[in-house]
PDB file of C-alpha atoms in Angstrom:
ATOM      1  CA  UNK A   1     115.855 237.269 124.124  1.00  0.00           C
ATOM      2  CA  UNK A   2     118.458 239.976 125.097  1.00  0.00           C
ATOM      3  CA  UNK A   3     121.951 238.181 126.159  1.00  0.00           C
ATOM      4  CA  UNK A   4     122.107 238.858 129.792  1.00  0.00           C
ATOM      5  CA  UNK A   5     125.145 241.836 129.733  1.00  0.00           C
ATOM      6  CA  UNK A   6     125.366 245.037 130.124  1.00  0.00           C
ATOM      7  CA  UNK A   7     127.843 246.876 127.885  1.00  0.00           C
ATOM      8  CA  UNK A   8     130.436 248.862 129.125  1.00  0.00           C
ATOM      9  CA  UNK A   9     130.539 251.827 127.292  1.00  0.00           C
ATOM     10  CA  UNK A  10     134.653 252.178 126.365  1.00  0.00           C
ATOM     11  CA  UNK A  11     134.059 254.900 123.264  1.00  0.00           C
ATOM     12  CA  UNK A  12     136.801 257.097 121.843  1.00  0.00           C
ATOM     13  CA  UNK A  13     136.273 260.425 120.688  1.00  0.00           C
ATOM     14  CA  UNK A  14     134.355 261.437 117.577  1.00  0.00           C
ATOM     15  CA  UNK A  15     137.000 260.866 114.526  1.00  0.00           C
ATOM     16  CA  UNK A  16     139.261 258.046 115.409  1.00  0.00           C
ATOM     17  CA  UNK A  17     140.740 257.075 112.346  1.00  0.00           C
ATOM     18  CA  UNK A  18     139.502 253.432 110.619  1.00  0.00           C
ATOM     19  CA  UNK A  19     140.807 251.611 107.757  1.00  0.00           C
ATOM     20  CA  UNK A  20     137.516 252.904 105.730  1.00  0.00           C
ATOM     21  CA  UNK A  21     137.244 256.535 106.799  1.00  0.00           C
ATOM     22  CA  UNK A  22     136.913 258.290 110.013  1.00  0.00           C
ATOM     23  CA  UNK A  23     133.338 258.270 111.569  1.00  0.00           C
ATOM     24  CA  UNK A  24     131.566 261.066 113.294  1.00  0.00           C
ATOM     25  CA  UNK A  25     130.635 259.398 116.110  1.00  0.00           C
ATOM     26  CA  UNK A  26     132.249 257.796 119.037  1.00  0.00           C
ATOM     27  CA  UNK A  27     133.567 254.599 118.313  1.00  0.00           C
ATOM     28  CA  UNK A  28     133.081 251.303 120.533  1.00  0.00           C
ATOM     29  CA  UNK A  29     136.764 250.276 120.816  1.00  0.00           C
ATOM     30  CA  UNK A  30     136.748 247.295 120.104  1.00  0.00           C
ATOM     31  CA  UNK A  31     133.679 247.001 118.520  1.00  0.00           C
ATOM     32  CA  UNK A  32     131.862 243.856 119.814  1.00  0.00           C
ATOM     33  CA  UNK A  33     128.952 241.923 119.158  1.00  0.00           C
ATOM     34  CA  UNK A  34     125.290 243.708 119.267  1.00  0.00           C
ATOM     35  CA  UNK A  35     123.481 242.170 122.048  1.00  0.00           C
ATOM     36  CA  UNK A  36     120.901 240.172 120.891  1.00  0.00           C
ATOM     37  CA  UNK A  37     117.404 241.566 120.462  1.00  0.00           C
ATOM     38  CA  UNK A  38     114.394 238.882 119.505  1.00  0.00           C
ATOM     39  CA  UNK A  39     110.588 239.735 119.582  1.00  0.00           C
ATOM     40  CA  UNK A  40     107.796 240.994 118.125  1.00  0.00           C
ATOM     41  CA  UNK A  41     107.544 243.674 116.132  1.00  0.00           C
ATOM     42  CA  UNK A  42     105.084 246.621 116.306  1.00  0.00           C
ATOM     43  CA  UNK A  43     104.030 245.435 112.735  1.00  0.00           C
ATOM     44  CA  UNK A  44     103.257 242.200 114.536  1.00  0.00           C
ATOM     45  CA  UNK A  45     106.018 240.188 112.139  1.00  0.00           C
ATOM     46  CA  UNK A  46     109.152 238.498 114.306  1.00  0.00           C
ATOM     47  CA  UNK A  47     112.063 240.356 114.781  1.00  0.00           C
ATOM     48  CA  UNK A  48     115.799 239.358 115.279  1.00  0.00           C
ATOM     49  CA  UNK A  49     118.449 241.766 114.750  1.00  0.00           C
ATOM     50  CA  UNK A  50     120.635 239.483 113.659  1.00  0.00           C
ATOM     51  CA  UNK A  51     118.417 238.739 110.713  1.00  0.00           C
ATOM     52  CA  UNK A  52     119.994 242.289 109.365  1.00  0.00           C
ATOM     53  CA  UNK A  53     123.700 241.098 109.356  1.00  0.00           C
ATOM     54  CA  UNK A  54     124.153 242.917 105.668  1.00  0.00           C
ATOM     55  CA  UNK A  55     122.780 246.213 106.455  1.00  0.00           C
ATOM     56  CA  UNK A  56     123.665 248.787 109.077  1.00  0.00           C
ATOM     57  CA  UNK A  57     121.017 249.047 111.734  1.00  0.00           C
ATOM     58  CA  UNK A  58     120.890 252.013 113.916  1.00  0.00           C
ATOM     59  CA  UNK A  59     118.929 251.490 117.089  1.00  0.00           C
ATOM     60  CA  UNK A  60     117.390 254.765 118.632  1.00  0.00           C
ATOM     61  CA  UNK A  61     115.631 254.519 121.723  1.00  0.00           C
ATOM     62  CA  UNK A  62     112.706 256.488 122.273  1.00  0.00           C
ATOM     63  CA  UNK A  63     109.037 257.321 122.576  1.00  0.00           C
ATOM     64  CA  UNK A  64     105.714 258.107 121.075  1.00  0.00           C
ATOM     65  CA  UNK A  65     104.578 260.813 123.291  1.00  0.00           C
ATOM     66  CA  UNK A  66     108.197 262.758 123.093  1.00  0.00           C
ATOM     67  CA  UNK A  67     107.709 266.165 122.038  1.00  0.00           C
ATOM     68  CA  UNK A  68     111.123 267.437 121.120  1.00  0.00           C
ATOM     69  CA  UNK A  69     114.126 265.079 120.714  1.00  0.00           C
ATOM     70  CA  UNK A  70     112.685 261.545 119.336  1.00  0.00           C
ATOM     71  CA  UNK A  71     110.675 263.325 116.567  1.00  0.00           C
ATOM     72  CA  UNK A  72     113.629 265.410 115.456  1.00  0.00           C
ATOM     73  CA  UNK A  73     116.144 262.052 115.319  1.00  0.00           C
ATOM     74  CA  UNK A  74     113.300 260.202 113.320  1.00  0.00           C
ATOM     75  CA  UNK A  75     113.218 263.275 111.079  1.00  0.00           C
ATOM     76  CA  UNK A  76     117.096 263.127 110.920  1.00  0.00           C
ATOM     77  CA  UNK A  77     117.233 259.587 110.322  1.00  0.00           C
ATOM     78  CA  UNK A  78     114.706 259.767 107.414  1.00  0.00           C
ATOM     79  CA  UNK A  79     116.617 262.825 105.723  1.00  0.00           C
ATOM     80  CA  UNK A  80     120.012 260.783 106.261  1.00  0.00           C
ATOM     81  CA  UNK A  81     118.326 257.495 104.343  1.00  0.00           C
ATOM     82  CA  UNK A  82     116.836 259.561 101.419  1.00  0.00           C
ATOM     83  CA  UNK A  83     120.316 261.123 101.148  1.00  0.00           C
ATOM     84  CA  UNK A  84     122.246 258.228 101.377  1.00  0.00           C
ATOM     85  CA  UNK A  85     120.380 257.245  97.899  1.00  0.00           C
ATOM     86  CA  UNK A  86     120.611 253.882  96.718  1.00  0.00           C
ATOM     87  CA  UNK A  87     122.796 252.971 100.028  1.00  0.00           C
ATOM     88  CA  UNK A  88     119.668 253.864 101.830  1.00  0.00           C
ATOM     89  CA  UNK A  89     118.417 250.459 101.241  1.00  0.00           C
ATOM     90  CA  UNK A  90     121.237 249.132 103.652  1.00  0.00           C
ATOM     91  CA  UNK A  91     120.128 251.116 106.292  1.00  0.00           C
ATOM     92  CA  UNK A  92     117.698 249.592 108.693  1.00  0.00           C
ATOM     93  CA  UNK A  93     116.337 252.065 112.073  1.00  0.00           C
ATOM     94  CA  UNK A  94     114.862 250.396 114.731  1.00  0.00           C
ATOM     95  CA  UNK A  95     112.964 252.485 117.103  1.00  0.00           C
ATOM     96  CA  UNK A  96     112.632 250.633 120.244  1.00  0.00           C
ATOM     97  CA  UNK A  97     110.085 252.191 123.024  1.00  0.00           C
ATOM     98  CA  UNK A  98     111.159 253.570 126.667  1.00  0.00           C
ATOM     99  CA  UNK A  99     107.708 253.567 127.044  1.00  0.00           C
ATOM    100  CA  UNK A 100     105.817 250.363 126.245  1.00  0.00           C
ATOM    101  CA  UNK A 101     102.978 251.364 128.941  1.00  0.00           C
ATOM    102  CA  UNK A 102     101.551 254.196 126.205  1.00  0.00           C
ATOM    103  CA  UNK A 103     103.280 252.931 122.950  1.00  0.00           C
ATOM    104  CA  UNK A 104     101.123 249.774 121.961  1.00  0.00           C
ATOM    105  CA  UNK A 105     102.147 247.908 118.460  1.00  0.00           C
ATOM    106  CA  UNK A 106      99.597 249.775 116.440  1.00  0.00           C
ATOM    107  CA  UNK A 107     100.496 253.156 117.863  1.00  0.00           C
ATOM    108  CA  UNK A 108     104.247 253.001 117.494  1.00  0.00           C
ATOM    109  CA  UNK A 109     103.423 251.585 113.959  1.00  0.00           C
ATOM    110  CA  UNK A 110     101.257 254.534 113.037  1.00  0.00           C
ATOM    111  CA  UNK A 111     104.057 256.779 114.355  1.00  0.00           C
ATOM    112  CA  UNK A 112     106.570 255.526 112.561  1.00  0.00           C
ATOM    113  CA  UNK A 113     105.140 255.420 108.950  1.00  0.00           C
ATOM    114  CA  UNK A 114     105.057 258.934 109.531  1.00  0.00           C
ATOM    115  CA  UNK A 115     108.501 259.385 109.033  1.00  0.00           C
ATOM    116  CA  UNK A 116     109.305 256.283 107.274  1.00  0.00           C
ATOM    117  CA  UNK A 117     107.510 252.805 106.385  1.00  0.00           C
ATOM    118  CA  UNK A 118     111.045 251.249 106.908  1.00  0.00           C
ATOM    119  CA  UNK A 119     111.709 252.249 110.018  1.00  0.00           C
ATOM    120  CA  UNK A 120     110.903 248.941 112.558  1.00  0.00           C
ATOM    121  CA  UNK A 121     109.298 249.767 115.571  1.00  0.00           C
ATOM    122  CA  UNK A 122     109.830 247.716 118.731  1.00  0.00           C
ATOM    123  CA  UNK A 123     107.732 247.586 121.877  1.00  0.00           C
ATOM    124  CA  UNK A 124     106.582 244.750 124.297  1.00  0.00           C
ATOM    125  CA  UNK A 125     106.534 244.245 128.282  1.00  0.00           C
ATOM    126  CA  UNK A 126     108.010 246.306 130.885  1.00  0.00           C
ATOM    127  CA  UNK A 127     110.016 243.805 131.541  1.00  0.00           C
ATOM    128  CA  UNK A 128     111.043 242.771 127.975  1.00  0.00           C
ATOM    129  CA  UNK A 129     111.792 246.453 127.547  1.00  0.00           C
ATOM    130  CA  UNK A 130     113.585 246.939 129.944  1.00  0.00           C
ATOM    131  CA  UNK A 131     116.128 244.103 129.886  1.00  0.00           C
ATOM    132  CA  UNK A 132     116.885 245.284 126.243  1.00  0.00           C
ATOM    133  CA  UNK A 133     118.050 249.120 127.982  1.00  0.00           C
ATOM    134  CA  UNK A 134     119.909 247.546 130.430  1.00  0.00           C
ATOM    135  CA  UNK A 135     122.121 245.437 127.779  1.00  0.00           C
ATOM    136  CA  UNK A 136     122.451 248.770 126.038  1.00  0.00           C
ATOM    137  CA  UNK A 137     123.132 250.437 129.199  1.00  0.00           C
ATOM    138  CA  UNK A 138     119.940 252.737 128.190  1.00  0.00           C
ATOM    139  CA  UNK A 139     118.191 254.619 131.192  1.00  0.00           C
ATOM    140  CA  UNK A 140     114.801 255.599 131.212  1.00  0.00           C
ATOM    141  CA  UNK A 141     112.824 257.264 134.140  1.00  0.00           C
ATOM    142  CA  UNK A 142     108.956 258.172 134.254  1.00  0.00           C
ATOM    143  CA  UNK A 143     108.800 262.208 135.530  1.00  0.00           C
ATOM    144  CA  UNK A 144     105.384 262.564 136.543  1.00  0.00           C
ATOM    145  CA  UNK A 145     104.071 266.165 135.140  1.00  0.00           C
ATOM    146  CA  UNK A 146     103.437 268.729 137.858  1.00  0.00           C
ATOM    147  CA  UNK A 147     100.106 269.004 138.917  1.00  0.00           C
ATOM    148  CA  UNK A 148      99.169 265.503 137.208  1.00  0.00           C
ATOM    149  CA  UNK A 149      98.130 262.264 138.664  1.00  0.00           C
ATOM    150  CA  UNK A 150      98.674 260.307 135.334  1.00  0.00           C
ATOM    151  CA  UNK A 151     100.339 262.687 132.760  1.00  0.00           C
ATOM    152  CA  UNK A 152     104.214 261.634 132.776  1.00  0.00           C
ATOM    153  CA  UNK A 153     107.472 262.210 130.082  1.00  0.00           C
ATOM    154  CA  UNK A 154     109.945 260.023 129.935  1.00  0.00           C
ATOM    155  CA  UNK A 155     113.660 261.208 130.272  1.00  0.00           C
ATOM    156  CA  UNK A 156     116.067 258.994 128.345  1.00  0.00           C
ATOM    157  CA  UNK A 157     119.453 258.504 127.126  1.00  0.00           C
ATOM    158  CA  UNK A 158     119.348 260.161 123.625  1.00  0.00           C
ATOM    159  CA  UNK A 159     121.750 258.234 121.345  1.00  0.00           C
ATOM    160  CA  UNK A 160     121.714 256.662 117.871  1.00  0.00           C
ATOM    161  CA  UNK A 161     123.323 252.974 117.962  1.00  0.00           C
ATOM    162  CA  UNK A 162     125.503 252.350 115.087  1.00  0.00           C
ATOM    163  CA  UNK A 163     125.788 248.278 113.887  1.00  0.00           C
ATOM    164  CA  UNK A 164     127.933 247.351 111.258  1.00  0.00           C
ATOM    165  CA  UNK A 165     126.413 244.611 109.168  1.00  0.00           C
ATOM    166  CA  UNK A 166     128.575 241.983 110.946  1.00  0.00           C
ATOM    167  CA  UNK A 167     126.140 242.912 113.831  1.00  0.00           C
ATOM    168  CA  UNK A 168     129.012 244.760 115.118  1.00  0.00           C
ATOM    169  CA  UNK A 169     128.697 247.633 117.910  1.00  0.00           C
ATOM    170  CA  UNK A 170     130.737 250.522 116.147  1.00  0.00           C
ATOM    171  CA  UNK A 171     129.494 253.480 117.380  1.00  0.00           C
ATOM    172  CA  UNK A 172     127.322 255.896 118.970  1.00  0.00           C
ATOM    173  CA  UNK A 173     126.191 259.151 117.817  1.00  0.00           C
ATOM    174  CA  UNK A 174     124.584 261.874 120.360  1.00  0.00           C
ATOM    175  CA  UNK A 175     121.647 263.641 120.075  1.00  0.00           C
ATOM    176  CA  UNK A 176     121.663 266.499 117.462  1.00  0.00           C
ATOM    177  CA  UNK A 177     123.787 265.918 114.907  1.00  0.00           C
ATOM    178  CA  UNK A 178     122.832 266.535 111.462  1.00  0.00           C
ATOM    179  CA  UNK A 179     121.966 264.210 108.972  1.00  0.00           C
ATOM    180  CA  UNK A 180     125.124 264.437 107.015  1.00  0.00           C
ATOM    181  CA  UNK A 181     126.968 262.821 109.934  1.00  0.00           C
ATOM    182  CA  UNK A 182     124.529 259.924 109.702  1.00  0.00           C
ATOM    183  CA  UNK A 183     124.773 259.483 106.299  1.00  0.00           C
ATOM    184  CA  UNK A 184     128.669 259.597 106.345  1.00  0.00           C
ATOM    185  CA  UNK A 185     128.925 257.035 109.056  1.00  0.00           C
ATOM    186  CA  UNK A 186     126.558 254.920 107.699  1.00  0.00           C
ATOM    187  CA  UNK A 187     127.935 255.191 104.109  1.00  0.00           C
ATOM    188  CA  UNK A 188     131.623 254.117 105.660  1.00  0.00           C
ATOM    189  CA  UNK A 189     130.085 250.981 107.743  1.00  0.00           C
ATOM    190  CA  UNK A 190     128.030 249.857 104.430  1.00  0.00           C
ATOM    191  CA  UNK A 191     131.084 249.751 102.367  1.00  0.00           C
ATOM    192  CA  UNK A 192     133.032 247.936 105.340  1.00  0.00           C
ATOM    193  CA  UNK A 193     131.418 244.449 104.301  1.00  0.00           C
TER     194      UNK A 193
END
């Protein structure tokens, strides 16, 4: 269930100072709650983000078929967690499908262990997908591939989703940056608590 909202997106630039550090990314300001997210999993167990008030989740929104920019923030997000050492157990990434027509349960599973068996996939209805972009104010649109009938990409907003682990939106982090800036952010949100 997705509380029925969509956020406005009031960030301040990359570096605004905190009382634990400065963080990388934009900032929500003020950080508010995390709208809600509650379904199934692709691993087919219940999920509830705020069953991971504790740990900092970062949501990335993405999908399967993605040649170029979801692969490379999975890889990012798996260098930043086995840097982040011990900490890395605080991190939770939730990979949450813009295309739940091609990315059943067992394929977005199967994706996902190859970059991490931690990372929680999440996929479900068109509907039930796309209520949880429009509380994140995530767009998605299906570009049909020229000359195809049925082959289509998916262009997508292309951020990481930063949650404290108060279930706090703190910030958001474009695509590209390195995995140092992930593991700095997350390291100053984990020792927040």
């Amino acid at each position: 269930m997705i509380r029925p909202f969509l956020l406005a997106l009031s960030l301040t630039a990359a570096g605004v100072a905190h009382a634990a550090g400065q963080l990388k990314s934009g900032t929500f300001d003020p950080p508010r709650l995390a709208p809600q997210i509650a379904q199934k999993a692709a691993d087919g167990k219940a999920f509830a983000l705020d069953k991971y008030r504790g740990k900092v989740v970062v949501l990335e929104f993405g999908y399967t078929s993605c040649a170029d920019v979801c692969p490379v923030s999975l890889a990012l997000l798996k260098q930043a967690r086995e840097r982040l050492g011990p900490l890395g157990d605080r991190l939770q990434v939730v990979f949450v499908t813009v295309d739940p027509q091609r990315d059943t349960a067992a394929k977005l599973k199967a994706y996902l262990e190859q970059f991490d068996k931690s990372f929680i996939g999440l996929t479900g209805s068109e509907e039930q997908m796309a209520a949880i972009r429009k509380a994140y104010g995530i767009s998605a649109t299906k570009k049909m591939v020229e000359g195809s009938k049925s082959e289509y990409t998916m262009g997508h907003s292309s951020y990481l989703y930063f949650i404290d682990p108060q279930g706090r939106l703190r910030a958001l982090m474009p695509f590209g940056r390195p995995a140092d800036d992930i593991v700095h952010d997350v390291t100053l949100l984990a020792r927040e608590q």
